[in-house]
XYZ file of C-alpha atoms in Angstrom:
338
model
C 105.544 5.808 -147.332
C 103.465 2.627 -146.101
C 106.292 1.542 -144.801
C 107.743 4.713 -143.005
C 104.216 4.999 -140.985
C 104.422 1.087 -140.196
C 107.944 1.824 -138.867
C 106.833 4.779 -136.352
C 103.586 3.068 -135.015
C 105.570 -0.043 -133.753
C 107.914 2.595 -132.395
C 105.477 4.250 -130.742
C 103.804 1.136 -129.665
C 107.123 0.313 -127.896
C 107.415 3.515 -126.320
C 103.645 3.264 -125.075
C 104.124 -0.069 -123.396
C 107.799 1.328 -121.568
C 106.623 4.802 -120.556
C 107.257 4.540 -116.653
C 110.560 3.778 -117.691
C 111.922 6.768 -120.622
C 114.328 8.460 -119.805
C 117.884 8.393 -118.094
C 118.048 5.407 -116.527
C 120.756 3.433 -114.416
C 121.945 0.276 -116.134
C 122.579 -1.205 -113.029
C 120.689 -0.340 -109.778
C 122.060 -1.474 -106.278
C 119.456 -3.390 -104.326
C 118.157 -2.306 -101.437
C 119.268 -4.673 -98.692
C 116.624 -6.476 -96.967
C 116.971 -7.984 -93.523
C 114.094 -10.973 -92.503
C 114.737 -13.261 -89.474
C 118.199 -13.347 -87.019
C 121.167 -12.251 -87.673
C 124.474 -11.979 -87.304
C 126.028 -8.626 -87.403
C 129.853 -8.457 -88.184
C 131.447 -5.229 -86.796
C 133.731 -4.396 -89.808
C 136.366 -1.884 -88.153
C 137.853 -0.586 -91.109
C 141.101 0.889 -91.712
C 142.212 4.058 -89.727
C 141.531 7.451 -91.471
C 139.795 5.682 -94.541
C 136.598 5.797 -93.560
C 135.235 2.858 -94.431
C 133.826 1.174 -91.518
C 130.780 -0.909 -92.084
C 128.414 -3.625 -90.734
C 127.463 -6.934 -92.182
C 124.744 -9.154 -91.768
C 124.991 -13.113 -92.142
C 121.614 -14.977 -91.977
C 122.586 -18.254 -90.404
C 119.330 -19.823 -91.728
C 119.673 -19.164 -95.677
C 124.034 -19.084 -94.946
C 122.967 -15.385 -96.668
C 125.475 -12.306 -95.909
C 124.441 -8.656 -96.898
C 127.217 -6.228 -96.995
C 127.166 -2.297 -96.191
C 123.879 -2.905 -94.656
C 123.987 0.713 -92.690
C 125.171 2.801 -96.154
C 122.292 0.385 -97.817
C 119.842 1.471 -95.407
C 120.594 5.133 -95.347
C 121.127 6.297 -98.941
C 124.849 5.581 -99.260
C 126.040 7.572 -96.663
C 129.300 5.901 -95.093
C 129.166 4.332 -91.589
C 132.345 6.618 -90.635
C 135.848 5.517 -89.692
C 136.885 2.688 -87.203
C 133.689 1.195 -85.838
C 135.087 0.035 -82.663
C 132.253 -1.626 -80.746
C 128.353 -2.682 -81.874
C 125.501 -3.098 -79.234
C 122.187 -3.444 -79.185
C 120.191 -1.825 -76.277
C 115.960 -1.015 -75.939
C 115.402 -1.281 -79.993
C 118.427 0.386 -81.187
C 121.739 -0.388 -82.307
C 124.952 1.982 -81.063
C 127.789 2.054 -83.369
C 130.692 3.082 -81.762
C 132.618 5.313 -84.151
C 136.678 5.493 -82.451
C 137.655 8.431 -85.329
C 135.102 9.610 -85.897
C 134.407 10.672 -82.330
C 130.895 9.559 -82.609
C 128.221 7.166 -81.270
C 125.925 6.395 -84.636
C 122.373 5.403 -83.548
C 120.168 2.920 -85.428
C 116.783 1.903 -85.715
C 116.781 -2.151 -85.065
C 113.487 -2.560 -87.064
C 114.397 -0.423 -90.389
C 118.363 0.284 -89.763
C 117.653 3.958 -90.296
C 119.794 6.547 -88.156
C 118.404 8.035 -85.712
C 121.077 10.319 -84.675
C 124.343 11.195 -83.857
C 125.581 11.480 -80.614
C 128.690 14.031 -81.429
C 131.587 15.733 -79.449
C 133.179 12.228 -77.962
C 137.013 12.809 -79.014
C 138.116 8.548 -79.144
C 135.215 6.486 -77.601
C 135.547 2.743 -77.508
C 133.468 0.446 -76.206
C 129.719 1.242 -74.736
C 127.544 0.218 -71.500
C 124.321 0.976 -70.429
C 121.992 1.254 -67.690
C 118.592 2.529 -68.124
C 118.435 5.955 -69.899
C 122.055 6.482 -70.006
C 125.029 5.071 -71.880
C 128.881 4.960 -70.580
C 131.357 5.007 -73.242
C 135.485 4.242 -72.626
C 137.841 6.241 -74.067
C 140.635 5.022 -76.455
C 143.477 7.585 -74.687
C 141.699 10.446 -72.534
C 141.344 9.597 -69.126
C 137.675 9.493 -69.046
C 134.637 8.336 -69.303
C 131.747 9.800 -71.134
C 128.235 9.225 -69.826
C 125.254 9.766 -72.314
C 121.574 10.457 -72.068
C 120.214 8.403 -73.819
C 117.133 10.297 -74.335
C 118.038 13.409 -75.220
C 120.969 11.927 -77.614
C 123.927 13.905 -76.311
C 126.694 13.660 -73.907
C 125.734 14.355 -70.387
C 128.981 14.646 -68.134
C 132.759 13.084 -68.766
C 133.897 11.159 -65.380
C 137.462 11.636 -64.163
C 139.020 8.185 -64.538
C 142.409 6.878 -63.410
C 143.552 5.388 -66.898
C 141.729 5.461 -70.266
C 139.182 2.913 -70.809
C 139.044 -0.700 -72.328
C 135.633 -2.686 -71.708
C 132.928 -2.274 -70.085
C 129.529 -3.292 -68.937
C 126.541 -2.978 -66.468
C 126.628 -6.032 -63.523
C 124.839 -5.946 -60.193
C 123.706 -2.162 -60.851
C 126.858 -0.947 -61.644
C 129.231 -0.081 -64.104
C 132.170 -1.322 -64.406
C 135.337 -0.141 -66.560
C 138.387 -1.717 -67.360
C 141.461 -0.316 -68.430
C 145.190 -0.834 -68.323
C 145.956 -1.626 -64.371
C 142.088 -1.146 -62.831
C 139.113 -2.297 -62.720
C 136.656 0.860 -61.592
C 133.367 0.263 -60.832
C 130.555 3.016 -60.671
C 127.291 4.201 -59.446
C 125.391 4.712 -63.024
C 122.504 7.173 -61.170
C 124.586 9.418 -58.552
C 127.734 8.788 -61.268
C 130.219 8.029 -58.317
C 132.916 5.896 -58.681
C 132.733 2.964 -55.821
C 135.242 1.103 -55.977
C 139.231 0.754 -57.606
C 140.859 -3.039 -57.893
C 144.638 -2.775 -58.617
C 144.594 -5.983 -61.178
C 146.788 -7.621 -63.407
C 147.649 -4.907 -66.455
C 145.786 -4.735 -69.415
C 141.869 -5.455 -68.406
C 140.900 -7.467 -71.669
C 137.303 -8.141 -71.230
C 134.494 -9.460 -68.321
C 131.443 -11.489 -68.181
C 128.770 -12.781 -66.058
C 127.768 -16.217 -65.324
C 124.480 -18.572 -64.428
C 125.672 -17.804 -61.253
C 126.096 -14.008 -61.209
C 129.930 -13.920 -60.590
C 131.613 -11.889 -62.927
C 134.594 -12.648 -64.383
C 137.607 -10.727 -65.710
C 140.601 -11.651 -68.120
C 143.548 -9.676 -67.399
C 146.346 -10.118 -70.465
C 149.665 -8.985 -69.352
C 151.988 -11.971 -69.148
C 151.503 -14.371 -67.614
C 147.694 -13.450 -68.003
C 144.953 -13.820 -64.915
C 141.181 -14.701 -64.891
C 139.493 -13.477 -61.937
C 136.165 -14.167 -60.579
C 133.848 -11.621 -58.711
C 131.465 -12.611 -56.411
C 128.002 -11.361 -55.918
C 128.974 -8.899 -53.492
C 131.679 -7.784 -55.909
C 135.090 -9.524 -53.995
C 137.526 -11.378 -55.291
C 136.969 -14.988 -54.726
C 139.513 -16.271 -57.098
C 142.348 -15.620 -59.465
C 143.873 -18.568 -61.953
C 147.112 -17.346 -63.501
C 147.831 -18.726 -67.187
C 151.131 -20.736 -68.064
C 153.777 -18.346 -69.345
C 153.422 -16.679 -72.775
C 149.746 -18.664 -73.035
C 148.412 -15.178 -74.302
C 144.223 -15.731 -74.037
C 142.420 -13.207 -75.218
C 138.441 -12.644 -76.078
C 136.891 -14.025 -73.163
C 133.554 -14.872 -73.832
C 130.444 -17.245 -71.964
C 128.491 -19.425 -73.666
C 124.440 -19.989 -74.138
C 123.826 -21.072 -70.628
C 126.483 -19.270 -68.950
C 128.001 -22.259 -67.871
C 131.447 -22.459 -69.724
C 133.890 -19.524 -70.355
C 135.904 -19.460 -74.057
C 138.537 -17.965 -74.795
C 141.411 -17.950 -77.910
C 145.130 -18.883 -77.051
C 146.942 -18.857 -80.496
C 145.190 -20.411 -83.203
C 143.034 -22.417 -80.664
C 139.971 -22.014 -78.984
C 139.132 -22.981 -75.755
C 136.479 -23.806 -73.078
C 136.459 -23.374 -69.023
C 133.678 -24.425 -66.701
C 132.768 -21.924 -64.588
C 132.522 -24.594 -61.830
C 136.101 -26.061 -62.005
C 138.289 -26.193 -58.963
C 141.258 -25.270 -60.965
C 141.868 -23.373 -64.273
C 141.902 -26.603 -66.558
C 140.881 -25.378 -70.342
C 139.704 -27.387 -72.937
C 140.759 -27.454 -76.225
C 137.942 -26.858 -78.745
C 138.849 -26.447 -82.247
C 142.352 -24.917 -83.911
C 142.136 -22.493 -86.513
C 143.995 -22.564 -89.468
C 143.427 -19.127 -90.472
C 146.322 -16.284 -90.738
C 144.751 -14.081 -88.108
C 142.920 -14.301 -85.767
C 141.046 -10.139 -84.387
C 137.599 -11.429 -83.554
C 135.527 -13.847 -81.920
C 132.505 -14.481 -79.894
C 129.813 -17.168 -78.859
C 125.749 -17.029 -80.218
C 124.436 -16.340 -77.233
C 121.296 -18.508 -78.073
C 122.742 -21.706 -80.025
C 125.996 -21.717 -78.552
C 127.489 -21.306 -82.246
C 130.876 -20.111 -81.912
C 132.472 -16.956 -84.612
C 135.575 -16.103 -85.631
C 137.258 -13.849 -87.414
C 140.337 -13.308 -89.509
C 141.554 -9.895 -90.927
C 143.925 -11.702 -92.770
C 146.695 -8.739 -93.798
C 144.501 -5.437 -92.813
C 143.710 -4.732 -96.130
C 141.668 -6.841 -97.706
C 137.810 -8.553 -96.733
C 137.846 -10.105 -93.483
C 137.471 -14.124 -93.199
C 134.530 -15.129 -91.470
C 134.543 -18.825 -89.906
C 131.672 -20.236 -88.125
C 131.602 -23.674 -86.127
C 128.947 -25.460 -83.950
C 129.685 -25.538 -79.888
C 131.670 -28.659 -80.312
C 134.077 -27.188 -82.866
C 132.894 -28.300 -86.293
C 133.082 -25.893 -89.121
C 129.846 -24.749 -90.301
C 130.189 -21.948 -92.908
C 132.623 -19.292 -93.959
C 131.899 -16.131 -95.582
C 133.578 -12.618 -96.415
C 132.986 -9.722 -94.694
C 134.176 -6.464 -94.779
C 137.583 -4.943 -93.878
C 139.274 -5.645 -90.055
C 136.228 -7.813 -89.066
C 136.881 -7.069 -85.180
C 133.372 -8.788 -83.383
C 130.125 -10.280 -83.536
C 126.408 -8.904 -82.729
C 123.488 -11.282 -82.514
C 120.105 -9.880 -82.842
């Protein structure tokens, strides 16, 4: 009997010292993610009709990487299906959401969403200009402007072809898309001006200088530079079957960089002639992403490897050394540095 009552004090002695934790409990909880310092934001496209699009985050400091980081954030809800294009614009993030037929929008300080902005039928990539937001379309000839403020869509503009990239320059928007180059009043929403171009209008940026510049991929493929006053002041056609894609700038907006095969290279914006040079080659299996930190001049890549499986991510200094590689999540399509 001594015994039997020594038994069930130390039993309830253990039970005393655990009570905040009796009960059903999960063997195993997920962390909550946590995000401290810069990042790196991979835009993990997903595959089509799956649903499982996601972002992840790679600290460059620590050479940390966080996966899921919106579903972690927001209580294991999925991101949605094909997360086309990431930006970051006046403390949010915009996750464009191609199948889904959304625009997700995130908090940048606690990755919380914010809302939905719905009833977009294949939206691509995103531009803004101040309260509104101007999202391509994948194959509707359109061109869907938000407000921003009220999170909804505001009007769809007419467009000659659907819509690859675009972005705000010189108080305008400008869209790119299989043959044009279309660029638009973003407050009275008129279009200004059409530029028959070389097909396929890949991507465009701006440099030190404020010329804009614009690859065109069809072969044999074309870089064009605006000027200020938005003419053409030059075009630079590529050697046959050269094939760049991804046209980025660097830090100081100096140097243009771009992928031909499994090689990246770099253009100063200041050349006479279109003379690239080689930076690094990639021995990866496939290449579907890349981009330069805008701020150390790092340079990304990314290989989805066979579609299926986690992405490859490779990172390498300005010069071309390799820095790091990590996994991220499936179709790794692009880069977003906060």
């Amino acid at each position: 009997m001594k015994n039997l009552i020594t038994i069930a004090f130390a039993v309830f002695g253990l039970l005393a010292c655990d009570r905040d934790i009796i009960g059903p409990q999960e063997t195993n909880p997920k962390p909550k993610p946590v995000l401290e310092g810069k990042h790196v934001f991979v835009v993990d496209e997903g595959n089509f009709g799956s649903g499982n699009a996601s972002v992840t985050a790679y600290n460059p400091s620590e050479e940390d990487v966080q996966y899921n980081v919106y579903s972690g954030f927001n209580d294991d809800v999925p991101l949605g299906d094909v997360l086309q294009d990431m930006q970051q614009y006046n403390g949010r993030y915009y996750l464009v959401l191609n199948n889904s037929g959304k625009v997700t929008v995130v908090d940048t300080t606690t990755w919380k969403n914010v809302g939905d902005i719905d009833g977009l039928i294949n939206p691509r990539y995103i531009s803004f200009y101040k309260n509104r937001a101007f999202v391509t379309e994948l194959y509707a000839k359109k061109l869907w402007v938000l407000n921003l403020d009220q999170m909804k869509v505001e009007q769809e503009i007419v467009m000659p072809e659907s819509g690859f990239h675009t972005i705000a320059w010189n108080d305008r928007i400008w869209v790119g898309s299989k043959q044009y180059l279309v660029s638009l009043n973003p407050e009275t929403l008129e279009k200004d001006s059409t530029y028959t171009l070389r097909k396929n209008v890949e991507r465009m940026v701006v440099d030190s200088k404020n010329r804009m510049w614009v690859l065109t991929t069809e072969n044999p493929a074309h870089l064009y530079r605006f000027s200020q006053n938005g003419d053409i002041e030059l075009d630079w056609t590529f050697g046959n079957n050269e094939n760049p894609l991804y046209l980025e700038i660097n830090s100081n907006e100096q140097d243009l960089y771009f992928v031909m095969g499994t090689s990246v290279y770099r253009q100063s914006v200041d050349a006479l002639n279109l003379s690239p040079q080689k930076i690094l080659d990639f021995s990866g299996q496939n290449i579907y992403g890349f981009n330069v930190n805008p701020v150390t001049g790092e340079l990304y890549l990314a290989d989805a490897l066979d579609y299926n499986q986690a992405s490859d991510i490779y990172r390498y200094s300005a010069t071309g050394q390799l820095i790091d590689q990590f996994k991220s999540g499936v179709i790794a399509n692009g880069f977003l540095f906060n």
